[in-house]
Amino acid sequence: MKRTMLYLSLLAVSCSVSAAKYPVLTESSPEKAGFNVERLNQMDRWISQQVDVGYPSVNLLIIKDNQIVYRKAWGAAKKYDGSVLMEQPVKATTGTLYDLASNTKMYATNFALQKLMSEGKLHPDDRIAKYIPGFADSPNDT
């Protein structure tokens, strides 16, 4: 019993310590955060136009100083049922989850390359063969 209480106490402490590391987001307004509301309205109209001409959907969240100052969704979360265009598409909401599919590989690779460049370990003008010798197709590639 004492051992169980000890483990539960340690678990509670570790949960509270890890929770304290992350800031809690609170709701605010663009005006309070110093945003130009007219510019946000212009952006809103522009995004609406893009959706009207065929862009499937947009989900935007703006956070400043741990405060959510703007969140909105445009377009449809689902327009097709298989290959059939739906009569009533499912509207996108700020809670819509998007399948990123293979995009995560691109984002992870981009992040890793930028990190290596910022550390000076990789240079954009270097040939790939410098890092991966198997990529050298001809003597000029090395």
Short mmCIF file of C-alpha atoms in Angstrom, two decimals:
data_model
loop_
_atom_site.label_atom_id
_atom_site.label_comp_id
_atom_site.label_asym_id
_atom_site.label_seq_id
_atom_site.Cartn_x
_atom_site.Cartn_y
_atom_site.Cartn_z
CA MET A 1 0.00 0.00 0.00
CA LYS A 2 2.81 2.41 0.88
CA ARG A 3 4.54 1.60 -2.37
CA THR A 4 1.35 2.27 -4.33
CA MET A 5 0.91 5.64 -2.62
CA LEU A 6 4.53 6.50 -3.36
CA TYR A 7 4.07 5.67 -7.05
CA LEU A 8 0.84 7.65 -7.23
CA SER A 9 2.53 10.63 -5.56
CA LEU A 10 5.44 10.47 -7.99
CA LEU A 11 3.03 10.22 -10.90
CA ALA A 12 1.06 13.24 -9.69
CA VAL A 13 4.23 15.30 -9.25
CA SER A 14 5.58 14.33 -12.67
CA CYS A 15 2.26 15.19 -14.33
CA SER A 16 2.09 18.57 -12.64
CA VAL A 17 5.72 19.36 -13.47
CA SER A 18 5.29 18.47 -17.14
CA ALA A 19 2.01 20.39 -17.34
CA ALA A 20 3.67 23.51 -15.97
CA LYS A 21 6.10 23.58 -18.92
CA TYR A 22 3.42 24.43 -21.44
CA PRO A 23 1.57 27.74 -21.42
CA VAL A 24 -2.19 27.78 -21.34
CA LEU A 25 -3.77 29.55 -24.29
CA THR A 26 -6.50 32.04 -23.50
CA GLU A 27 -8.99 33.81 -25.75
CA SER A 28 -8.43 37.44 -26.62
CA SER A 29 -9.30 39.78 -29.46
CA PRO A 30 -7.26 41.12 -32.37
CA GLU A 31 -7.67 44.67 -31.06
CA LYS A 32 -6.27 43.81 -27.61
CA ALA A 33 -3.30 42.06 -29.23
CA GLY A 34 -2.50 45.09 -31.38
CA PHE A 35 -3.67 43.70 -34.73
CA ASN A 36 -5.09 45.95 -37.42
CA VAL A 37 -8.67 44.72 -37.71
CA GLU A 38 -9.12 46.17 -41.21
CA ARG A 39 -6.07 44.18 -42.40
CA LEU A 40 -7.55 41.02 -40.88
CA ASN A 41 -10.82 41.78 -42.68
CA GLN A 42 -8.90 42.20 -45.96
CA MET A 43 -7.20 38.85 -45.35
CA ASP A 44 -10.58 37.28 -44.57
CA ARG A 45 -12.04 38.57 -47.85
CA TRP A 46 -9.00 37.39 -49.82
CA ILE A 47 -9.19 33.88 -48.32
CA SER A 48 -12.93 33.77 -49.04
CA GLN A 49 -12.21 34.67 -52.67
CA GLN A 50 -9.64 31.88 -52.91
CA VAL A 51 -12.16 29.37 -51.56
CA ASP A 52 -14.83 30.69 -53.94
CA VAL A 53 -12.60 30.02 -56.96
CA GLY A 54 -11.76 26.48 -55.91
CA TYR A 55 -9.33 26.30 -52.99
CA PRO A 56 -10.80 23.48 -50.87
CA SER A 57 -10.47 24.90 -47.36
CA VAL A 58 -8.40 27.06 -45.06
CA ASN A 59 -8.07 26.89 -41.30
CA LEU A 60 -6.28 29.80 -39.65
CA LEU A 61 -5.24 30.25 -36.03
CA ILE A 62 -3.30 33.32 -34.88
CA ILE A 63 -1.70 33.20 -31.44
CA LYS A 64 0.21 36.06 -29.86
CA ASP A 65 1.67 35.97 -26.35
CA ASN A 66 -0.22 32.75 -25.54
CA GLN A 67 -3.53 34.33 -26.50
CA ILE A 68 -5.74 33.14 -29.32
CA VAL A 69 -6.54 36.34 -31.15
CA TYR A 70 -8.05 34.97 -34.36
CA ARG A 71 -9.43 31.64 -35.48
CA LYS A 72 -11.56 30.88 -38.46
CA ALA A 73 -12.25 28.19 -41.03
CA TRP A 74 -13.33 28.63 -44.64
CA GLY A 75 -14.47 26.14 -47.26
CA ALA A 76 -15.36 22.48 -47.04
CA ALA A 77 -13.78 19.76 -44.96
CA LYS A 78 -15.28 17.20 -47.35
CA LYS A 79 -16.60 17.88 -50.85
CA TYR A 80 -16.53 14.40 -52.34
CA ASP A 81 -17.90 11.05 -51.27
CA GLY A 82 -15.47 8.82 -53.09
CA SER A 83 -15.47 10.32 -56.58
CA VAL A 84 -18.97 11.83 -56.35
CA LEU A 85 -19.37 15.55 -55.61
CA MET A 86 -21.59 15.89 -52.55
CA GLU A 87 -24.73 18.03 -52.80
CA GLN A 88 -24.14 19.34 -49.28
CA PRO A 89 -20.39 19.46 -48.58
CA VAL A 90 -19.27 19.18 -44.96
CA LYS A 91 -18.17 22.66 -43.88
CA ALA A 92 -14.72 23.14 -42.42
CA THR A 93 -14.64 24.23 -38.78
CA THR A 94 -11.83 25.37 -36.52
CA GLY A 95 -11.89 21.84 -35.12
CA THR A 96 -11.51 20.12 -38.51
CA LEU A 97 -8.67 17.61 -38.61
CA TYR A 98 -6.81 17.39 -41.90
CA ASP A 99 -5.02 14.35 -43.25
CA LEU A 100 -1.55 15.57 -44.11
CA ALA A 101 -0.71 12.28 -45.82
CA SER A 102 2.82 12.39 -47.21
CA ASN A 103 3.29 16.08 -46.45
CA THR A 104 4.78 15.25 -43.05
CA LYS A 105 7.90 13.88 -44.76
CA MET A 106 8.36 17.17 -46.58
CA TYR A 107 7.88 19.24 -43.41
CA ALA A 108 10.21 17.07 -41.34
CA THR A 109 12.90 17.09 -44.03
CA ASN A 110 12.61 20.86 -44.48
CA PHE A 111 12.89 21.42 -40.72
CA ALA A 112 15.92 19.12 -40.48
CA LEU A 113 17.68 20.79 -43.44
CA GLN A 114 17.07 24.28 -42.06
CA LYS A 115 18.37 23.22 -38.66
CA LEU A 116 21.54 21.79 -40.22
CA MET A 117 22.03 24.97 -42.27
CA SER A 118 21.57 27.19 -39.21
CA GLU A 119 24.22 25.12 -37.41
CA GLY A 120 26.61 25.50 -40.36
CA LYS A 121 26.66 21.74 -41.01
CA LEU A 122 25.03 22.02 -44.42
CA HIS A 123 25.37 24.64 -47.13
CA PRO A 124 22.76 25.22 -49.87
CA ASP A 125 25.40 25.42 -52.63
CA ASP A 126 26.99 22.07 -51.77
CA ARG A 127 26.36 19.13 -54.07
CA ILE A 128 24.39 16.24 -52.60
CA ALA A 129 27.28 13.90 -53.41
CA LYS A 130 29.34 15.68 -50.74
CA TYR A 131 27.05 14.16 -48.10
CA ILE A 132 25.79 11.09 -49.97
CA PRO A 133 28.57 9.79 -52.27
CA GLY A 134 26.19 7.45 -54.09
CA PHE A 135 24.52 10.48 -55.68
CA ALA A 136 27.57 11.26 -57.81
CA ASP A 137 26.55 10.39 -61.39
CA SER A 138 29.63 11.78 -63.07
CA PRO A 139 33.05 13.10 -62.03
CA ASN A 140 31.63 16.64 -62.13
CA ASP A 141 29.10 15.72 -59.41
CA THR A 142 31.72 15.21 -56.69
#
